[in-house]
Amino acid sequence: MRALEYILSNYWKPSVQRYFSERSVLRALVHTLNEDELKLLNKELKQGSSKWKIENDLRKEIDKALKKYLPHKTESISALLRLYTNRKSGRVIYARKELKKRFETQPYNVQKQILKAFLYGCRGDRIRTFWYLRKHWDKYFHEDVKYLWELYHEKDCQLVIIKHFPMEYVYENLKFLDSESNYTHLCIKLIHHPLFHIDKSKFSSLFDESADVEYLFILALSNSQCEKGMATQILYEQIVRYINYQQTSPIKKIDGRLLLEDAPSVNQLPWYYSKDDNLSTKHFDVVTRILWCMGRLGLAEELIDYAVWDDLVQKKVIRNIYEAELYDDSQCWNMFRMTIAECLPDEYKSMVHFSSDQPQSKEQIMAELKNNCVLNNLIKTFGLEIE
């Protein structure tokens, strides 16, 4: 009774009436009361008084708490299943609604019975069950799904077949499964089948970047092996593609930090992050996906080599930006792109084709002056100094 007494002693206080947050303890305490206490509290709360706000809130909580004491419908699950499967019962819709409502609270064996009934129900129930089975598969449904697949060849059943049926069965049904939307999943399933050959032209737009990225994804998810250097080649090619075609600056300056739009927000950054850490190719969406694939493929050396290269890019671009005193987002982005292009391995530099009117850094200007013989002669003749 202590919780009930506390509620009745405090709900009338002005601070509780005025501020919603002050009611949180009282609203939580309602759910600790037993059925008799809930009914007594409901009786004590009188309608129409000056304390109607808090009373209304508490009544809502009382209604929620009382639900756990309400008896279930008189029909058992087995009775509802009989109503659902008997099309002449006139209560199919009611039975479906009750079965769906009680599904999550039932033991697993009962859930399987409900799902099996839905598989043989109307088309809508069958389709929804296929979607459920994609992520909650059990061999219990194998024969039923196989029968329904061979009877209807429904599109919504295709992923269940691809993901959960044996590789040989999937290959035998290839003509029914070989659609654009399923091709990536088919490749993951059949990549080790001796008669199956991957056609990259059939890849869907799962990845916007290229078929090579999707192929790498397939290798990673199918526990396949990757040729040495292939993932690194795809990685640098996608970085070049990004800096070539990303014309709009993804860089923004917030509280003195230079951030890429794909990077975490300022509030999400750990305390040890500095502004220098955010101008990294690791924050390009495509690079993040490729790095994930490389990890799944066990390419430790290639990952470390990339990390060392990216660290070099980070340090160099920050130095260039601050030496050139750049403050405009687009100028910072152009400098970032130029720095990436400069640091690329030699075999990828020829792929870079973006142009920029970005001001050069002091380091770049000094290097050009040293190589300009005419200018150097003039400087010596007039006794000038370069600062």
Tab-separated table of C-alpha atoms in Angstrom:
chain	number	residue	atom	x	y	z
A	1	MET	CA	0.000	0.000	0.000
A	2	ARG	CA	3.010	2.309	0.306
A	3	ALA	CA	2.994	3.176	-3.424
A	4	LEU	CA	-0.729	3.951	-3.338
A	5	GLU	CA	-0.321	6.173	-0.273
A	6	TYR	CA	2.571	8.017	-1.907
A	7	ILE	CA	0.523	8.729	-5.030
A	8	LEU	CA	-2.485	9.987	-3.067
A	9	SER	CA	-0.252	12.149	-0.879
A	10	ASN	CA	1.605	13.836	-3.723
A	11	TYR	CA	-0.542	14.048	-6.835
A	12	TRP	CA	-2.267	17.253	-5.648
A	13	LYS	CA	0.956	19.242	-5.186
A	14	PRO	CA	1.228	22.394	-7.369
A	15	SER	CA	4.560	21.390	-8.906
A	16	VAL	CA	3.105	18.058	-9.990
A	17	GLN	CA	0.084	19.819	-11.461
A	18	ARG	CA	2.202	22.340	-13.313
A	19	TYR	CA	5.065	20.272	-14.769
A	20	PHE	CA	4.700	17.053	-16.736
A	21	SER	CA	8.177	15.834	-15.739
A	22	GLU	CA	7.213	15.988	-12.036
A	23	ARG	CA	4.575	13.330	-12.664
A	24	SER	CA	6.980	10.700	-13.998
A	25	VAL	CA	7.487	8.951	-10.630
A	26	LEU	CA	3.753	8.889	-9.929
A	27	ARG	CA	2.963	7.532	-13.387
A	28	ALA	CA	5.597	4.825	-12.957
A	29	LEU	CA	4.316	3.905	-9.491
A	30	VAL	CA	0.875	3.212	-10.932
A	31	HIS	CA	2.324	0.145	-12.669
A	32	THR	CA	3.557	-1.282	-9.348
A	33	LEU	CA	0.029	-1.494	-7.892
A	34	ASN	CA	-2.047	-4.672	-7.812
A	35	GLU	CA	-5.544	-4.895	-9.256
A	36	ASP	CA	-7.385	-3.896	-6.041
A	37	GLU	CA	-5.088	-0.925	-5.487
A	38	LEU	CA	-5.570	0.247	-9.063
A	39	LYS	CA	-9.338	0.156	-8.678
A	40	LEU	CA	-9.111	2.012	-5.340
A	41	LEU	CA	-6.871	4.696	-6.863
A	42	ASN	CA	-9.258	5.120	-9.775
A	43	LYS	CA	-12.104	5.625	-7.296
A	44	GLU	CA	-10.150	8.242	-5.301
A	45	LEU	CA	-9.430	10.365	-8.357
A	46	LYS	CA	-12.496	12.553	-8.714
A	47	GLN	CA	-13.377	14.096	-12.047
A	48	GLY	CA	-14.005	17.815	-12.437
A	49	SER	CA	-11.642	19.033	-9.702
A	50	SER	CA	-8.857	21.598	-10.137
A	51	LYS	CA	-6.413	18.713	-10.292
A	52	TRP	CA	-7.907	17.266	-13.489
A	53	LYS	CA	-4.609	17.332	-15.458
A	54	ILE	CA	-2.701	14.952	-13.250
A	55	GLU	CA	-5.815	12.878	-12.578
A	56	ASN	CA	-6.319	12.442	-16.310
A	57	ASP	CA	-2.704	11.317	-16.744
A	58	LEU	CA	-2.978	8.865	-13.868
A	59	ARG	CA	-6.241	7.443	-15.212
A	60	LYS	CA	-4.540	6.704	-18.518
A	61	GLU	CA	-1.792	4.843	-16.685
A	62	ILE	CA	-4.385	2.977	-14.586
A	63	ASP	CA	-6.137	1.803	-17.762
A	64	LYS	CA	-2.826	0.548	-19.158
A	65	ALA	CA	-1.919	-1.225	-15.918
A	66	LEU	CA	-5.338	-2.860	-15.569
A	67	LYS	CA	-5.004	-4.537	-18.975
A	68	LYS	CA	-2.653	-7.155	-17.587
A	69	TYR	CA	-5.399	-8.237	-15.186
A	70	LEU	CA	-8.094	-8.522	-17.847
A	71	PRO	CA	-8.947	-12.095	-18.822
A	72	HIS	CA	-8.112	-13.256	-22.348
A	73	LYS	CA	-10.834	-13.915	-24.849
A	74	THR	CA	-12.761	-17.073	-24.176
A	75	GLU	CA	-11.435	-18.738	-27.334
A	76	SER	CA	-8.180	-20.639	-26.937
A	77	ILE	CA	-5.503	-20.515	-29.639
A	78	SER	CA	-6.586	-23.922	-30.916
A	79	ALA	CA	-10.192	-22.678	-31.121
A	80	LEU	CA	-9.052	-19.580	-33.012
A	81	LEU	CA	-7.055	-21.731	-35.419
A	82	ARG	CA	-10.154	-23.826	-36.121
A	83	LEU	CA	-12.164	-20.665	-36.795
A	84	TYR	CA	-9.432	-19.313	-39.070
A	85	THR	CA	-9.007	-22.480	-41.121
A	86	ASN	CA	-12.770	-23.069	-41.479
A	87	ARG	CA	-13.779	-20.680	-44.264
A	88	LYS	CA	-17.445	-21.303	-43.526
A	89	SER	CA	-17.180	-20.252	-39.878
A	90	GLY	CA	-17.961	-16.624	-40.700
A	91	ARG	CA	-15.332	-15.555	-38.148
A	92	VAL	CA	-12.136	-15.781	-40.190
A	93	ILE	CA	-11.379	-12.053	-39.941
A	94	TYR	CA	-11.968	-12.070	-36.175
A	95	ALA	CA	-9.751	-15.148	-35.722
A	96	ARG	CA	-6.959	-13.639	-37.836
A	97	LYS	CA	-7.017	-10.438	-35.780
A	98	GLU	CA	-6.869	-12.316	-32.472
A	99	LEU	CA	-4.099	-14.658	-33.659
A	100	LYS	CA	-1.964	-11.724	-34.771
A	101	LYS	CA	-2.606	-9.900	-31.504
A	102	ARG	CA	-1.589	-12.879	-29.344
A	103	PHE	CA	1.213	-14.170	-31.582
A	104	GLU	CA	4.165	-12.528	-29.763
A	105	THR	CA	3.100	-13.842	-26.350
A	106	GLN	CA	2.762	-17.477	-27.432
A	107	PRO	CA	5.335	-20.260	-26.979
A	108	TYR	CA	7.454	-20.961	-30.052
A	109	ASN	CA	5.648	-24.221	-30.887
A	110	VAL	CA	2.306	-22.399	-30.887
A	111	GLN	CA	3.761	-19.615	-33.036
A	112	LYS	CA	4.793	-22.216	-35.609
A	113	GLN	CA	1.232	-23.547	-35.731
A	114	ILE	CA	-0.119	-20.034	-36.300
A	115	LEU	CA	2.414	-19.347	-39.072
A	116	LYS	CA	1.585	-22.634	-40.773
A	117	ALA	CA	-2.118	-21.755	-40.719
A	118	PHE	CA	-1.311	-18.349	-42.257
A	119	LEU	CA	0.733	-20.030	-44.991
A	120	TYR	CA	-2.416	-21.834	-46.143
A	121	GLY	CA	-4.668	-18.834	-45.582
A	122	CYS	CA	-5.468	-16.058	-48.021
A	123	ARG	CA	-2.764	-14.698	-50.307
A	124	GLY	CA	-2.142	-11.634	-48.111
A	125	ASP	CA	-1.540	-13.782	-45.016
A	126	ARG	CA	0.706	-16.096	-47.015
A	127	ILE	CA	2.805	-13.224	-48.367
A	128	ARG	CA	3.224	-11.695	-44.906
A	129	THR	CA	4.317	-15.072	-43.576
A	130	PHE	CA	6.942	-15.397	-46.329
A	131	TRP	CA	8.339	-12.013	-45.309
A	132	TYR	CA	8.448	-13.130	-41.673
A	133	LEU	CA	10.207	-16.390	-42.566
A	134	ARG	CA	12.995	-14.612	-44.402
A	135	LYS	CA	14.503	-13.626	-41.046
A	136	HIS	CA	12.864	-16.212	-38.759
A	137	TRP	CA	13.411	-19.433	-40.648
A	138	ASP	CA	12.815	-22.892	-39.207
A	139	LYS	CA	13.191	-26.231	-41.008
A	140	TYR	CA	9.700	-27.029	-39.715
A	141	PHE	CA	8.343	-25.011	-42.674
A	142	HIS	CA	10.517	-26.568	-45.372
A	143	GLU	CA	7.985	-28.916	-46.936
A	144	ASP	CA	5.117	-26.416	-46.714
A	145	VAL	CA	7.125	-23.624	-48.328
A	146	LYS	CA	8.420	-25.982	-51.009
A	147	TYR	CA	4.866	-27.102	-51.849
A	148	LEU	CA	3.555	-23.523	-52.016
A	149	TRP	CA	6.557	-22.347	-54.043
A	150	GLU	CA	6.128	-25.070	-56.649
A	151	LEU	CA	2.376	-24.413	-56.729
A	152	TYR	CA	2.445	-20.617	-57.159
A	153	HIS	CA	6.079	-19.477	-57.794
A	154	GLU	CA	5.232	-16.227	-56.024
A	155	LYS	CA	7.780	-13.415	-56.069
A	156	ASP	CA	7.553	-12.860	-52.308
A	157	CYS	CA	8.617	-16.457	-51.701
A	158	GLN	CA	11.774	-16.205	-53.801
A	159	LEU	CA	14.079	-14.863	-51.085
A	160	VAL	CA	12.934	-17.571	-48.661
A	161	ILE	CA	13.958	-20.184	-51.250
A	162	ILE	CA	17.265	-18.477	-52.050
A	163	LYS	CA	18.303	-17.911	-48.440
A	164	HIS	CA	17.132	-21.116	-46.764
A	165	PHE	CA	16.935	-23.930	-49.331
A	166	PRO	CA	19.871	-26.125	-50.438
A	167	MET	CA	22.178	-24.726	-53.129
A	168	GLU	CA	21.309	-27.466	-55.635
A	169	TYR	CA	17.564	-26.835	-55.280
A	170	VAL	CA	18.110	-23.114	-55.813
A	171	TYR	CA	20.147	-23.806	-58.959
A	172	GLU	CA	17.437	-26.119	-60.312
A	173	ASN	CA	14.883	-23.311	-59.870
A	174	LEU	CA	17.154	-20.652	-61.357
A	175	LYS	CA	14.786	-19.818	-64.212
A	176	PHE	CA	12.101	-18.826	-61.685
A	177	LEU	CA	14.521	-16.929	-59.425
A	178	ASP	CA	16.814	-15.130	-61.840
A	179	SER	CA	15.338	-11.659	-61.537
A	180	GLU	CA	17.193	-8.363	-61.247
A	181	SER	CA	16.179	-7.720	-57.662
A	182	ASN	CA	17.358	-11.154	-56.482
A	183	TYR	CA	20.542	-11.525	-58.493
A	184	THR	CA	22.909	-10.392	-55.730
A	185	HIS	CA	21.353	-12.887	-53.282
A	186	LEU	CA	21.584	-15.609	-55.940
A	187	CYS	CA	25.275	-14.897	-56.408
A	188	ILE	CA	25.896	-15.148	-52.669
A	189	LYS	CA	24.101	-18.498	-52.607
A	190	LEU	CA	25.503	-20.016	-55.819
A	191	ILE	CA	28.990	-18.536	-56.056
A	192	HIS	CA	30.525	-21.939	-55.226
A	193	HIS	CA	28.257	-23.907	-57.578
A	194	PRO	CA	30.394	-25.368	-60.404
A	195	LEU	CA	27.850	-24.503	-63.128
A	196	PHE	CA	26.986	-20.987	-62.001
A	197	HIS	CA	28.841	-17.997	-63.411
A	198	ILE	CA	28.397	-14.449	-62.148
A	199	ASP	CA	27.265	-11.904	-64.733
A	200	LYS	CA	28.138	-8.431	-63.390
A	201	SER	CA	25.818	-6.791	-65.910
A	202	LYS	CA	22.862	-8.250	-63.991
A	203	PHE	CA	23.773	-6.642	-60.683
A	204	SER	CA	21.053	-4.491	-59.175
A	205	SER	CA	21.633	-0.976	-57.897
A	206	LEU	CA	22.321	-2.270	-54.375
A	207	PHE	CA	25.484	-0.173	-54.549
A	208	ASP	CA	25.401	2.972	-56.634
A	209	GLU	CA	29.156	3.037	-57.108
A	210	SER	CA	29.973	0.114	-59.412
A	211	ALA	CA	29.524	-3.564	-60.098
A	212	ASP	CA	32.997	-4.148	-58.626
A	213	VAL	CA	31.872	-2.963	-55.196
A	214	GLU	CA	28.851	-5.266	-55.326
A	215	TYR	CA	31.066	-8.161	-56.409
A	216	LEU	CA	33.322	-7.504	-53.430
A	217	PHE	CA	30.231	-7.515	-51.191
A	218	ILE	CA	29.198	-10.904	-52.615
A	219	LEU	CA	32.652	-12.359	-51.972
A	220	ALA	CA	32.541	-11.107	-48.382
A	221	LEU	CA	29.097	-12.529	-47.575
A	222	SER	CA	29.752	-15.881	-49.252
A	223	ASN	CA	32.992	-16.496	-47.301
A	224	SER	CA	34.937	-16.552	-50.561
A	225	GLN	CA	38.535	-15.618	-51.200
A	226	CYS	CA	39.666	-12.470	-52.956
A	227	GLU	CA	42.627	-12.143	-55.306
A	228	LYS	CA	45.510	-10.256	-53.751
A	229	GLY	CA	45.322	-6.562	-54.567
A	230	MET	CA	41.840	-6.667	-56.090
A	231	ALA	CA	40.090	-5.041	-53.124
A	232	THR	CA	42.750	-2.336	-52.874
A	233	GLN	CA	42.389	-1.602	-56.585
A	234	ILE	CA	38.607	-1.271	-56.220
A	235	LEU	CA	39.107	0.941	-53.150
A	236	TYR	CA	41.389	3.470	-54.873
A	237	GLU	CA	39.328	3.441	-58.069
A	238	GLN	CA	36.230	4.357	-56.049
A	239	ILE	CA	38.084	7.107	-54.179
A	240	VAL	CA	39.150	8.571	-57.541
A	241	ARG	CA	35.592	8.255	-58.843
A	242	TYR	CA	34.299	10.105	-55.780
A	243	ILE	CA	36.677	13.056	-56.042
A	244	ASN	CA	36.118	13.262	-59.805
A	245	TYR	CA	32.339	13.515	-59.638
A	246	GLN	CA	31.650	15.045	-56.219
A	247	GLN	CA	31.549	18.683	-57.300
A	248	THR	CA	29.494	20.042	-54.392
A	249	SER	CA	31.514	20.382	-51.219
A	250	PRO	CA	30.611	17.779	-48.570
A	251	ILE	CA	32.709	19.729	-46.046
A	252	LYS	CA	31.116	21.963	-43.441
A	253	LYS	CA	32.705	24.020	-40.700
A	254	ILE	CA	31.063	23.828	-37.261
A	255	ASP	CA	32.574	25.269	-34.088
A	256	GLY	CA	35.990	25.402	-35.728
A	257	ARG	CA	35.813	21.782	-36.863
A	258	LEU	CA	36.109	20.787	-40.494
A	259	LEU	CA	33.570	18.001	-40.944
A	260	LEU	CA	32.580	15.805	-43.836
A	261	GLU	CA	28.812	15.378	-44.152
A	262	ASP	CA	29.243	11.603	-43.953
A	263	ALA	CA	31.255	11.909	-40.720
A	264	PRO	CA	29.661	11.807	-37.228
A	265	SER	CA	28.151	15.054	-35.989
A	266	VAL	CA	30.077	17.180	-33.476
A	267	ASN	CA	27.960	15.910	-30.579
A	268	GLN	CA	28.628	12.277	-31.571
A	269	LEU	CA	32.409	12.667	-31.722
A	270	PRO	CA	34.392	11.166	-28.831
A	271	TRP	CA	36.285	13.638	-26.643
A	272	TYR	CA	39.624	12.627	-28.154
A	273	TYR	CA	38.620	13.614	-31.701
A	274	SER	CA	40.243	16.738	-33.053
A	275	LYS	CA	39.087	18.731	-36.045
A	276	ASP	CA	41.898	17.122	-38.049
A	277	ASP	CA	40.371	13.646	-37.773
A	278	ASN	CA	37.337	14.370	-39.901
A	279	LEU	CA	38.870	15.112	-43.303
A	280	SER	CA	39.412	11.444	-44.027
A	281	THR	CA	38.572	9.296	-47.021
A	282	LYS	CA	37.259	6.766	-44.478
A	283	HIS	CA	34.119	8.888	-44.215
A	284	PHE	CA	33.210	8.455	-47.881
A	285	ASP	CA	30.205	6.107	-47.953
A	286	VAL	CA	31.695	3.874	-50.635
A	287	VAL	CA	35.005	3.582	-48.761
A	288	THR	CA	33.192	2.535	-45.578
A	289	ARG	CA	31.448	-0.279	-47.461
A	290	ILE	CA	34.643	-1.479	-49.116
A	291	LEU	CA	36.540	-1.478	-45.815
A	292	TRP	CA	33.768	-3.611	-44.278
A	293	CYS	CA	34.148	-6.116	-47.123
A	294	MET	CA	37.930	-6.162	-46.767
A	295	GLY	CA	37.577	-6.971	-43.088
A	296	ARG	CA	35.209	-9.874	-43.800
A	297	LEU	CA	37.668	-11.136	-46.430
A	298	GLY	CA	40.558	-11.107	-43.940
A	299	LEU	CA	42.678	-8.591	-45.870
A	300	ALA	CA	44.585	-7.281	-42.862
A	301	GLU	CA	47.711	-6.119	-44.692
A	302	GLU	CA	45.744	-4.227	-47.329
A	303	LEU	CA	43.613	-2.562	-44.645
A	304	ILE	CA	46.691	-1.414	-42.720
A	305	ASP	CA	48.350	-0.109	-45.898
A	306	TYR	CA	45.238	1.931	-46.673
A	307	ALA	CA	45.061	3.267	-43.092
A	308	VAL	CA	48.678	4.472	-43.315
A	309	TRP	CA	47.929	6.168	-46.647
A	310	ASP	CA	44.773	7.824	-45.307
A	311	ASP	CA	46.660	9.102	-42.266
A	312	LEU	CA	49.169	10.732	-44.620
A	313	VAL	CA	46.318	12.389	-46.545
A	314	GLN	CA	44.722	13.698	-43.331
A	315	LYS	CA	47.914	15.319	-42.071
A	316	LYS	CA	48.799	16.813	-45.428
A	317	VAL	CA	45.372	18.286	-46.218
A	318	ILE	CA	45.040	19.997	-42.833
A	319	ARG	CA	48.501	21.513	-43.217
A	320	ASN	CA	47.664	22.714	-46.734
A	321	ILE	CA	44.317	24.216	-45.670
A	322	TYR	CA	45.731	26.163	-42.747
A	323	GLU	CA	48.866	27.300	-44.574
A	324	ALA	CA	46.729	28.623	-47.439
A	325	GLU	CA	44.329	30.150	-44.877
A	326	LEU	CA	41.254	28.700	-46.545
A	327	TYR	CA	37.894	29.286	-44.886
A	328	ASP	CA	35.363	28.641	-47.638
A	329	ASP	CA	33.868	25.122	-47.667
A	330	SER	CA	34.277	24.720	-51.427
A	331	GLN	CA	37.910	25.822	-51.254
A	332	CYS	CA	38.585	23.313	-48.480
A	333	TRP	CA	36.944	20.569	-50.524
A	334	ASN	CA	39.009	21.416	-53.603
A	335	MET	CA	42.161	21.342	-51.511
A	336	PHE	CA	41.094	17.993	-50.058
A	337	ARG	CA	40.555	16.583	-53.536
A	338	MET	CA	43.892	17.912	-54.750
A	339	THR	CA	45.691	16.455	-51.761
A	340	ILE	CA	44.073	13.042	-52.307
A	341	ALA	CA	45.050	13.151	-55.982
A	342	GLU	CA	48.614	14.106	-55.066
A	343	CYS	CA	48.930	11.241	-52.568
A	344	LEU	CA	47.396	8.555	-54.776
A	345	PRO	CA	49.612	5.653	-55.825
A	346	ASP	CA	51.110	6.384	-59.258
A	347	GLU	CA	48.975	3.852	-61.120
A	348	TYR	CA	45.764	5.731	-60.194
A	349	LYS	CA	46.871	9.334	-60.794
A	350	SER	CA	46.087	9.161	-64.506
A	351	MET	CA	42.411	8.471	-63.620
A	352	VAL	CA	41.997	11.872	-61.948
A	353	HIS	CA	40.332	14.386	-64.263
A	354	PHE	CA	38.667	17.051	-62.106
A	355	SER	CA	39.802	20.665	-62.492
A	356	SER	CA	40.033	23.266	-59.749
A	357	ASP	CA	40.922	26.935	-59.436
A	358	GLN	CA	41.915	26.266	-55.841
A	359	PRO	CA	44.715	28.566	-54.517
A	360	GLN	CA	47.974	26.699	-54.053
A	361	SER	CA	49.527	26.132	-50.681
A	362	LYS	CA	52.763	27.887	-49.729
A	363	GLU	CA	54.625	24.606	-50.028
A	364	GLN	CA	53.357	24.071	-53.594
A	365	ILE	CA	54.199	27.664	-54.614
A	366	MET	CA	57.746	27.398	-53.241
A	367	ALA	CA	58.302	24.143	-55.091
A	368	GLU	CA	57.213	25.732	-58.386
A	369	LEU	CA	59.425	28.794	-57.824
A	370	LYS	CA	62.489	26.609	-57.306
A	371	ASN	CA	61.850	24.883	-60.635
A	372	ASN	CA	61.320	28.155	-62.566
A	373	CYS	CA	64.781	29.043	-63.943
A	374	VAL	CA	63.768	32.397	-65.469
A	375	LEU	CA	62.201	33.629	-62.261
A	376	ASN	CA	65.177	32.469	-60.198
A	377	ASN	CA	67.589	34.433	-62.447
A	378	LEU	CA	65.500	37.601	-62.018
A	379	ILE	CA	65.476	37.158	-58.255
A	380	LYS	CA	69.288	36.835	-58.201
A	381	THR	CA	69.743	39.808	-60.560
A	382	PHE	CA	67.687	42.193	-58.434
A	383	GLY	CA	68.788	40.713	-55.119
A	384	LEU	CA	65.257	39.807	-54.070
A	385	GLU	CA	64.246	37.374	-51.341
A	386	ILE	CA	61.234	35.097	-51.205
A	387	GLU	CA	59.399	35.009	-47.896
